[in-house]
Coordinates of C-alpha atoms in Angstrom, one line a residue:
Chain Q
M1 CA 21.0 18.4 -6.5
T2 CA 21.0 18.8 -2.8
T3 CA 17.2 19.3 -2.8
K4 CA 16.4 16.4 -5.2
S5 CA 14.0 13.9 -3.7
F6 CA 14.9 10.2 -3.6
E7 CA 12.4 9.4 -6.3
E8 CA 13.6 12.1 -8.6
A9 CA 17.2 11.0 -8.2
L10 CA 16.2 7.3 -8.8
K11 CA 14.3 8.3 -11.9
D12 CA 17.2 10.4 -13.2
L13 CA 19.6 7.5 -12.5
E14 CA 17.3 5.2 -14.5
D15 CA 17.4 7.6 -17.4
V16 CA 21.2 8.0 -17.3
V17 CA 21.7 4.2 -17.3
Q18 CA 19.2 3.9 -20.2
K19 CA 21.0 6.6 -22.2
L20 CA 24.4 5.0 -21.6
E21 CA 23.1 1.6 -22.6
D22 CA 21.6 3.0 -25.8
G23 CA 25.2 3.6 -26.9
E24 CA 24.4 6.6 -29.0
T25 CA 26.6 9.0 -27.1
T26 CA 30.2 9.9 -27.8
L27 CA 33.0 8.8 -25.5
E28 CA 33.1 12.1 -23.8
E29 CA 29.3 12.2 -23.3
S30 CA 29.4 8.7 -22.1
L31 CA 31.9 9.5 -19.5
K32 CA 29.9 12.5 -18.4
L33 CA 26.8 10.2 -18.1
F34 CA 28.8 7.7 -16.1
E35 CA 30.0 10.4 -13.7
Q36 CA 26.5 11.7 -13.4
G37 CA 25.1 8.2 -12.8
V38 CA 27.6 7.4 -10.2
S39 CA 26.9 10.5 -8.2
L40 CA 23.1 9.9 -8.5
A41 CA 23.6 6.3 -7.3
R42 CA 25.6 7.6 -4.4
Y43 CA 23.0 10.2 -3.7
C44 CA 20.3 7.6 -3.6
A45 CA 22.3 5.4 -1.3
V46 CA 22.9 8.2 1.1
K47 CA 19.2 9.2 1.0
L48 CA 18.3 5.6 1.8
D49 CA 20.5 5.7 4.9
E50 CA 19.5 9.2 6.0
S51 CA 16.8 8.3 8.6
E52 CA 17.9 7.5 12.1
A53 CA 15.4 5.0 13.4
K54 CA 13.9 7.5 15.8
I55 CA 10.5 6.5 17.2
N56 CA 9.1 9.4 19.1
L57 CA 5.9 10.4 20.8
L58 CA 4.7 14.0 20.2
L59 CA 3.6 15.9 23.3
E60 CA 2.2 19.4 23.5
K61 CA 2.4 21.6 26.5
N62 CA 1.2 25.2 26.3
G63 CA 1.7 25.4 22.6
Q64 CA 5.3 24.0 22.9
F65 CA 6.0 20.6 21.2
L66 CA 8.1 18.0 22.8
R67 CA 9.3 14.7 21.4
E68 CA 9.9 11.8 23.7
P69 CA 11.2 8.3 22.8
F70 CA 8.2 6.1 22.3
E71 CA 8.0 2.6 23.8
I72 CA 5.1 0.3 23.3
E73 CA 3.5 -0.5 26.7
E74 CA 3.6 -4.2 27.2
K75 CA 0.3 -5.3 28.4
G76 CA -0.5 -8.4 30.5
N77 CA -1.8 -10.5 27.7
Chain K
M1 CA -76.6 8.9 -17.9
D2 CA -72.8 8.7 -17.5
G3 CA -72.2 6.4 -14.6
P4 CA -68.7 5.7 -13.4
R5 CA -66.8 3.3 -15.6
I6 CA -66.8 -0.1 -14.2
L7 CA -63.3 -1.3 -13.4
S8 CA -62.2 -4.9 -13.0
I9 CA -60.5 -5.6 -9.7
S10 CA -57.2 -6.1 -11.7
E11 CA -57.6 -2.7 -13.3
L12 CA -58.3 -1.0 -9.9
T13 CA -55.3 -2.7 -8.4
S14 CA -53.2 -1.7 -11.3
L15 CA -54.2 1.9 -10.9
I16 CA -53.4 1.8 -7.2
K17 CA -50.1 0.2 -8.1
N18 CA -49.2 3.0 -10.5
E19 CA -50.1 5.6 -7.9
L20 CA -48.1 4.0 -5.2
E21 CA -45.0 2.9 -7.0
Q22 CA -43.8 6.5 -7.5
P23 CA -40.3 7.9 -6.8
I24 CA -41.3 9.4 -3.5
F25 CA -41.9 5.9 -2.2
K26 CA -38.7 4.6 -3.5
N27 CA -35.6 4.2 -1.3
I28 CA -37.4 5.4 1.8
A29 CA -36.3 4.8 5.3
V30 CA -38.9 4.1 8.0
E31 CA -38.6 3.4 11.7
G32 CA -41.0 1.0 13.4
E33 CA -41.4 -2.0 15.6
I34 CA -41.4 -5.5 14.1
S35 CA -44.6 -7.7 14.7
N36 CA -46.0 -10.9 13.2
F37 CA -42.5 -11.9 12.2
I38 CA -42.3 -15.0 10.0
H39 CA -39.1 -16.4 8.5
H40 CA -40.6 -18.5 5.8
T41 CA -39.0 -21.8 4.7
S42 CA -38.4 -20.2 1.4
G43 CA -35.9 -17.9 3.2
H44 CA -38.0 -14.8 2.8
M45 CA -39.1 -12.7 5.8
Y46 CA -42.6 -11.5 6.2
F47 CA -43.6 -9.1 9.0
S48 CA -45.3 -5.8 9.9
L49 CA -43.8 -2.6 11.0
K50 CA -45.9 -0.6 13.4
D51 CA -45.9 2.4 15.6
K52 CA -48.6 3.5 18.1
N53 CA -51.2 4.3 15.5
S54 CA -50.4 2.5 12.3
K55 CA -49.0 -0.6 10.7
V56 CA -47.6 -1.5 7.4
K57 CA -46.8 -4.9 5.9
A58 CA -43.2 -5.6 5.0
V59 CA -41.3 -8.2 3.2
M60 CA -37.5 -8.8 3.0
F61 CA -36.5 -11.3 0.4
R62 CA -33.9 -14.0 1.0
G63 CA -31.2 -12.4 -1.2
R64 CA -31.5 -9.2 0.9
N65 CA -32.0 -10.7 4.4
M66 CA -28.9 -12.9 4.0
R67 CA -26.9 -9.7 4.4
L68 CA -28.5 -8.7 7.7
N69 CA -26.0 -8.5 10.5
F70 CA -28.6 -9.1 13.2
I71 CA -31.5 -11.6 13.7
P72 CA -34.8 -9.6 13.6
K73 CA -37.6 -10.6 16.1
N74 CA -40.9 -9.4 17.2
G75 CA -40.6 -6.2 19.4
D76 CA -37.4 -5.0 17.8
T77 CA -37.4 -1.4 16.8
V78 CA -35.6 -1.1 13.4
V79 CA -34.9 1.3 10.6
A80 CA -35.8 -0.3 7.3
I81 CA -34.8 1.1 3.9
G82 CA -36.7 0.0 0.8
S83 CA -39.5 0.8 -1.6
L84 CA -43.3 0.6 -1.4
G85 CA -45.0 -1.8 -3.8
V86 CA -48.4 -3.4 -4.3
Y87 CA -48.9 -7.1 -4.0
E88 CA -51.6 -7.5 -6.6
P89 CA -53.1 -11.0 -5.7
N90 CA -54.1 -9.6 -2.3
G91 CA -54.5 -6.0 -3.2
E92 CA -52.1 -5.1 -0.4
Y93 CA -49.4 -2.5 -0.4
Q94 CA -46.2 -3.4 1.4
L95 CA -42.7 -2.3 2.1
Y96 CA -40.1 -4.2 0.1
I97 CA -37.0 -3.9 2.3
D98 CA -33.5 -3.7 0.9
Q99 CA -31.6 -3.0 4.2
M100 CA -32.5 -3.1 7.8
F101 CA -30.7 -2.0 11.0
P102 CA -31.6 -2.2 14.6
Q103 CA -32.6 1.3 15.8
G104 CA -29.6 3.4 16.7
V105 CA -27.4 1.6 14.2
G106 CA -30.0 2.4 11.6
A107 CA -29.8 6.1 12.5
L108 CA -26.0 6.0 12.3
H109 CA -26.2 4.4 8.9
I110 CA -28.5 7.2 7.6
Q111 CA -26.2 9.8 9.1
F112 CA -23.3 8.1 7.4
E113 CA -25.0 8.2 4.0
E114 CA -26.1 11.8 4.4
L115 CA -22.6 13.0 5.3
K116 CA -21.1 10.9 2.5
N117 CA -23.4 12.4 -0.1
K118 CA -22.7 15.9 1.2
L119 CA -18.9 15.7 1.2
Q120 CA -19.0 13.9 -2.2
Q121 CA -21.0 16.8 -3.7
E122 CA -18.4 19.2 -2.3
G123 CA -15.8 17.3 -4.2
L124 CA -13.9 16.1 -1.2
F125 CA -13.6 12.6 -2.5
D126 CA -12.5 13.6 -6.0
Y127 CA -9.7 11.6 -7.5
E128 CA -8.0 14.8 -8.5
R129 CA -7.6 15.8 -4.9
K130 CA -5.6 12.6 -4.0
R131 CA -2.0 13.4 -3.5
P132 CA 0.8 10.9 -4.4
L133 CA 2.6 9.3 -1.5
P134 CA 6.4 9.8 -1.3
T135 CA 8.4 6.8 -2.6
L136 CA 10.8 7.2 0.3
P137 CA 9.4 9.2 3.2
S138 CA 12.0 10.5 5.7
H139 CA 9.6 10.9 8.6
V140 CA 6.2 9.1 9.0
A141 CA 3.6 10.4 11.5
V142 CA 1.1 8.0 12.9
I143 CA -2.1 9.5 14.4
T144 CA -3.6 6.8 16.7
S145 CA -3.9 5.6 20.3
P146 CA -0.4 5.1 21.7
T147 CA -1.7 2.1 23.6
G148 CA -3.8 0.4 20.9
A149 CA -3.2 -2.6 18.7
A150 CA -2.9 -0.4 15.6
I151 CA 0.4 1.3 16.7
R152 CA 1.9 -2.1 17.6
D153 CA 1.1 -3.6 14.2
I154 CA 2.3 -0.5 12.3
L155 CA 5.6 -0.3 14.2
S156 CA 6.2 -4.0 13.6
V157 CA 5.6 -3.7 9.8
I158 CA 7.9 -0.6 9.6
G159 CA 10.6 -2.4 11.6
R160 CA 10.6 -5.2 9.2
R161 CA 10.5 -3.2 6.0
F162 CA 12.6 -0.1 6.9
P163 CA 14.3 -0.5 10.2
K164 CA 15.8 3.0 10.2
M165 CA 12.6 4.8 9.4
N166 CA 11.8 7.8 11.6
V167 CA 8.3 7.6 13.1
L168 CA 6.4 10.2 15.1
V169 CA 3.5 8.9 17.1
I170 CA 0.9 11.7 17.5
P171 CA -1.5 10.4 20.2
A172 CA -5.2 10.7 19.7
I173 CA -8.4 9.3 21.3
V174 CA -9.9 7.1 18.6
Q175 CA -13.3 6.3 19.9
G176 CA -16.2 7.9 21.8
V177 CA -17.3 11.5 21.8
E178 CA -13.8 12.7 22.7
G179 CA -12.5 11.0 19.5
P180 CA -13.2 13.5 16.8
P181 CA -11.9 16.7 18.6
S182 CA -8.8 14.7 19.7
I183 CA -8.1 13.5 16.1
V184 CA -8.7 17.0 14.7
Q185 CA -6.2 18.4 17.2
A186 CA -3.6 15.7 16.3
F187 CA -3.9 16.8 12.7
E188 CA -3.4 20.4 13.8
F189 CA -0.3 19.4 15.7
A190 CA 1.0 17.4 12.7
A191 CA 0.6 20.4 10.4
Q192 CA 2.8 22.4 12.7
Q193 CA 5.7 19.9 12.4
S194 CA 8.1 20.8 9.6
D195 CA 9.7 17.4 9.0
L196 CA 6.7 15.1 8.3
D197 CA 6.0 13.9 4.8
V198 CA 3.2 11.4 5.3
I199 CA 0.6 10.7 7.9
I200 CA -1.1 7.4 8.8
L201 CA -4.4 7.7 10.6
A202 CA -5.2 4.3 12.1
R203 CA -7.3 2.4 14.5
G204 CA -7.7 -1.4 15.1
G205 CA -10.9 -3.3 14.5
G206 CA -14.0 -2.5 16.5
S207 CA -17.8 -2.3 16.3
L208 CA -19.5 0.2 14.1
E209 CA -20.0 2.5 17.1
E210 CA -16.4 2.2 18.1
L211 CA -15.2 3.2 14.6
W212 CA -17.7 6.1 14.5
A213 CA -15.1 8.8 15.2
F214 CA -13.9 8.1 11.7
N215 CA -17.3 9.0 10.2
D216 CA -17.3 12.4 11.8
E217 CA -17.5 15.5 9.6
R218 CA -14.8 17.3 11.7
V219 CA -12.4 14.5 11.2
A220 CA -13.2 14.4 7.4
R221 CA -12.5 18.1 7.1
A222 CA -9.3 17.8 9.1
I223 CA -8.0 15.2 6.7
A224 CA -9.1 17.2 3.6
Q225 CA -7.3 20.3 5.0
C226 CA -4.1 18.5 6.1
P227 CA -1.1 19.8 4.1
I228 CA 0.5 16.4 4.3
P229 CA -0.7 13.3 2.4
V230 CA -2.9 11.1 4.6
V231 CA -3.3 7.3 4.5
T232 CA -6.1 5.7 6.5
G233 CA -6.0 2.2 8.0
V234 CA -9.1 1.9 10.1
G235 CA -10.7 -1.3 11.4
H236 CA -10.8 -4.4 9.2
E237 CA -10.9 -4.9 5.5
T238 CA -14.7 -4.6 5.3
D239 CA -15.0 -1.4 7.2
F240 CA -15.3 1.7 5.1
T241 CA -15.4 5.0 6.9
I242 CA -15.9 8.6 5.7
A243 CA -12.2 9.2 6.6
D244 CA -11.3 6.5 4.1
F245 CA -13.1 8.4 1.3
V246 CA -11.5 11.7 2.1
S247 CA -7.9 10.4 2.6
D248 CA -5.3 10.3 -0.1
C249 CA -5.2 6.6 0.1
R250 CA -7.2 4.0 2.0
A251 CA -5.6 0.9 3.3
P252 CA -7.7 -2.0 4.6
T253 CA -6.0 -2.3 8.0
P254 CA -3.3 -0.4 10.0
S255 CA -0.6 -3.0 9.0
A256 CA -1.5 -2.5 5.3
A257 CA -1.3 1.3 5.8
A258 CA 2.3 0.8 7.0
E259 CA 3.1 -1.4 4.1
L260 CA 1.8 1.2 1.7
V261 CA 3.6 4.1 3.3
V262 CA 7.0 2.6 4.1
P263 CA 9.0 1.1 1.2
D264 CA 11.2 -2.0 1.5
Y265 CA 14.6 -0.7 2.3
F266 CA 16.5 -3.8 1.0
E267 CA 14.6 -3.8 -2.3
L268 CA 15.4 -0.1 -2.9
Q269 CA 19.0 -0.8 -2.1
R270 CA 19.1 -3.6 -4.6
T271 CA 17.6 -1.3 -7.2
V272 CA 20.2 1.3 -6.7
Q273 CA 23.0 -1.3 -6.7
G274 CA 21.6 -2.7 -9.9
Y275 CA 21.8 0.6 -11.7
Y276 CA 25.3 1.1 -10.4
Q277 CA 26.4 -2.2 -11.7
R278 CA 24.9 -1.4 -15.1
L279 CA 26.9 1.9 -15.2
L280 CA 30.1 0.1 -14.4
V281 CA 29.6 -2.7 -17.0
N282 CA 28.7 -0.2 -19.6
I283 CA 31.6 2.1 -19.0
E284 CA 34.0 -0.8 -18.9
N285 CA 32.7 -2.2 -22.2
L286 CA 33.0 1.3 -23.7
I287 CA 36.6 1.6 -22.6
A288 CA 37.5 -1.8 -24.0
N289 CA 35.9 -0.9 -27.3
K290 CA 37.7 2.4 -27.5
K291 CA 41.0 0.7 -26.8
T292 CA 40.5 -1.7 -29.6
S293 CA 39.6 0.9 -32.1
L294 CA 42.6 3.0 -31.0
S295 CA 45.1 0.3 -31.5
Y296 CA 43.4 -0.4 -34.9
L297 CA 43.8 3.3 -35.7
T298 CA 47.4 3.3 -34.6
N299 CA 48.3 0.3 -36.7
R300 CA 46.4 1.4 -39.8
G301 CA 46.3 5.1 -39.6
A302 CA 49.9 6.0 -39.0
L303 CA 50.5 6.4 -42.7
L304 CA 47.2 8.2 -43.5
R305 CA 47.0 10.8 -40.7
P306 CA 49.5 13.4 -39.6
Q307 CA 51.3 12.0 -36.6
D308 CA 50.5 14.9 -34.3
K309 CA 46.7 14.6 -34.7
L310 CA 46.9 10.9 -33.8
N311 CA 49.0 11.7 -30.8
R312 CA 46.5 14.3 -29.7
E313 CA 43.7 11.8 -30.1
R314 CA 45.6 9.3 -28.0
Q315 CA 46.4 11.7 -25.3
R316 CA 42.7 12.7 -25.1
V317 CA 41.6 9.1 -24.7
D318 CA 44.2 8.4 -22.1
E319 CA 43.1 11.4 -20.2
L320 CA 39.5 10.4 -20.2
L321 CA 40.3 6.8 -19.3
S322 CA 42.4 7.7 -16.3
R323 CA 39.7 10.1 -15.1
T324 CA 37.2 7.3 -15.4
Y325 CA 39.3 4.9 -13.5
R326 CA 39.8 7.4 -10.7
Q327 CA 36.0 7.7 -10.6
I328 CA 35.5 4.0 -10.5
E329 CA 38.0 3.5 -7.7
Y330 CA 36.7 6.4 -5.7
H331 CA 33.2 5.2 -5.7
Q332 CA 33.7 1.4 -5.8
D333 CA 35.2 1.3 -2.3
R334 CA 32.2 2.9 -0.7
F335 CA 29.8 0.7 -2.6
K336 CA 31.7 -2.5 -2.0
Q337 CA 31.5 -1.7 1.7
Q338 CA 27.7 -1.2 1.6
L339 CA 27.4 -4.3 -0.5
R340 CA 29.3 -6.3 2.2
L341 CA 27.1 -5.0 4.9
L342 CA 24.0 -5.9 3.0
S343 CA 25.3 -9.4 2.1
G344 CA 26.2 -9.9 5.7
K345 CA 22.6 -9.4 6.6
L346 CA 21.4 -11.6 3.8
D347 CA 23.8 -14.4 4.8
T348 CA 22.0 -15.1 8.0
L349 CA 18.9 -15.8 5.9
S350 CA 20.5 -17.6 3.1
P351 CA 20.7 -21.4 2.8
L352 CA 24.5 -20.9 2.4
A353 CA 24.6 -20.3 6.2
T354 CA 23.0 -23.7 6.7
L355 CA 25.3 -25.4 4.3
S356 CA 28.3 -24.1 6.2
R357 CA 27.0 -25.9 9.3
G358 CA 27.4 -29.2 7.4
Y359 CA 24.0 -29.7 5.8
S360 CA 23.8 -30.3 2.1
I361 CA 21.1 -29.9 -0.6
C362 CA 20.5 -32.8 -2.9
S363 CA 18.9 -32.1 -6.3
K364 CA 18.1 -33.8 -9.6
N365 CA 17.9 -31.7 -12.8
G366 CA 17.7 -28.6 -10.6
Q367 CA 14.8 -29.9 -8.5
V368 CA 15.5 -30.3 -4.8
I369 CA 15.0 -33.8 -3.5
V370 CA 13.1 -34.0 -0.3
D371 CA 11.8 -37.6 -0.6
A372 CA 13.5 -40.8 -1.7
N373 CA 10.6 -41.5 -4.1
Q374 CA 11.7 -38.6 -6.2
V375 CA 14.7 -40.6 -7.6
E376 CA 15.3 -44.0 -9.1
I377 CA 18.2 -46.3 -8.5
G378 CA 20.9 -45.3 -11.0
D379 CA 19.8 -41.6 -11.2
H380 CA 22.4 -38.9 -11.3
V381 CA 21.9 -36.4 -8.5
T382 CA 23.9 -33.3 -7.4
V383 CA 24.8 -32.7 -3.8
R384 CA 25.5 -29.0 -3.0
L385 CA 28.0 -28.4 -0.2
R386 CA 29.2 -25.1 1.2
K387 CA 31.7 -24.2 -1.5
S388 CA 31.5 -27.2 -3.8
Q389 CA 29.3 -29.8 -5.2
L390 CA 29.3 -33.6 -5.8
S391 CA 27.8 -35.5 -8.7
C392 CA 26.4 -38.8 -7.3
I393 CA 24.6 -41.9 -8.5
V394 CA 21.8 -43.3 -6.4
E395 CA 22.6 -46.8 -5.3
K396 CA 19.9 -47.6 -2.8
R397 CA 16.8 -46.0 -1.4
E398 CA 15.6 -46.6 2.1
E399 CA 13.3 -44.9 4.6
V400 CA 14.9 -43.6 7.8
D401 CA 13.0 -43.1 11.1
Y402 CA 14.0 -40.3 13.3

């Protein structure tokens, strides 16, 4: 599950919720679905918060890449 | 003796017309200088196109010339695209012009069409080639000028929709002869980064010449070969470039490209929360149901079933239930915390924040009252306060000046 993309996890979560709501599963299966759903929801929430608000400028010097924090230059007008 | 058949003038003209109105004279582009220009009151334009040795009559009808983006005048050198035809009443052949461009621009336009056709035939614009964009990118690259209006617009849209998004600006020259090689190099750099999952290629609005780098074959091929999906946002809504046709997705402007690429964080969070709530409600209902049927079974079944089987059943249910409760407790704390954070953010936007400063909202039958004329004396209205509401009856209506 560690390599699952956000959209895959969200789709799986949707399926799990749907299955649970259909009510055609046994108690044990339902609990399994519930656990699966909860961990998918957590996974999605974690994925959503994964990025770090980094805004960088890519620079290249002699084939080496550098990333520098990017600031918009404030112009006169 | 067999003399030549005598033709009427109409027959002769008709023969000439048939000879002239052939495919090779359709959709031709000619370059020449405008003379004898007349913009008739009917809206049609009549003139001649000439070079040093020859001259041809031309007409551009109102419906066509309305779309011209320059005002033609005598002495202008233009490129005209149209078809040859015969005007029978005068026995004259003339060029019926569909499109016309000042020289230079006209040449660019033809170059554009040629490249477009070539790449289209190679299949570079095929729908099957278009790659889907990730729902939630973790790192967005933007190839553009680091000092232009485009990057400013894009970062502002991303900041609003997904404040924590990672962005890598890959600088490129986006106009002039240095443009295409610089953009191609930026794509090469992008391909060497391992953490990018979508690229925005952008430039703010400009003249046709200024946007020309995006109609360059080298740029088109760099986009086609890029291993990462590319979204273009070049110029304004009406500007279509070759880059737009090759890219996986064309946005009308740089801002729109950012909207397309970066999802709304808060909306996605609400979606996930919604699913989580549904999981909880379902499992709680299920447990309640099972409890009911268990007690029903205990009361009724004691005599029918061997006691040990019933006990086993009960133990199994208890076990599952406590496991579930542990799960719920474990996960709920984290989610409640996230939810609190989120609602803290929403509070500042919500009317509730205003209400807690002492303002109130007056409504009648669910409709908010903003003007005294919306109510009659004796009407029942509801006044919403911060944590409560009042039911009131209108006694008097008066205007207040501030």
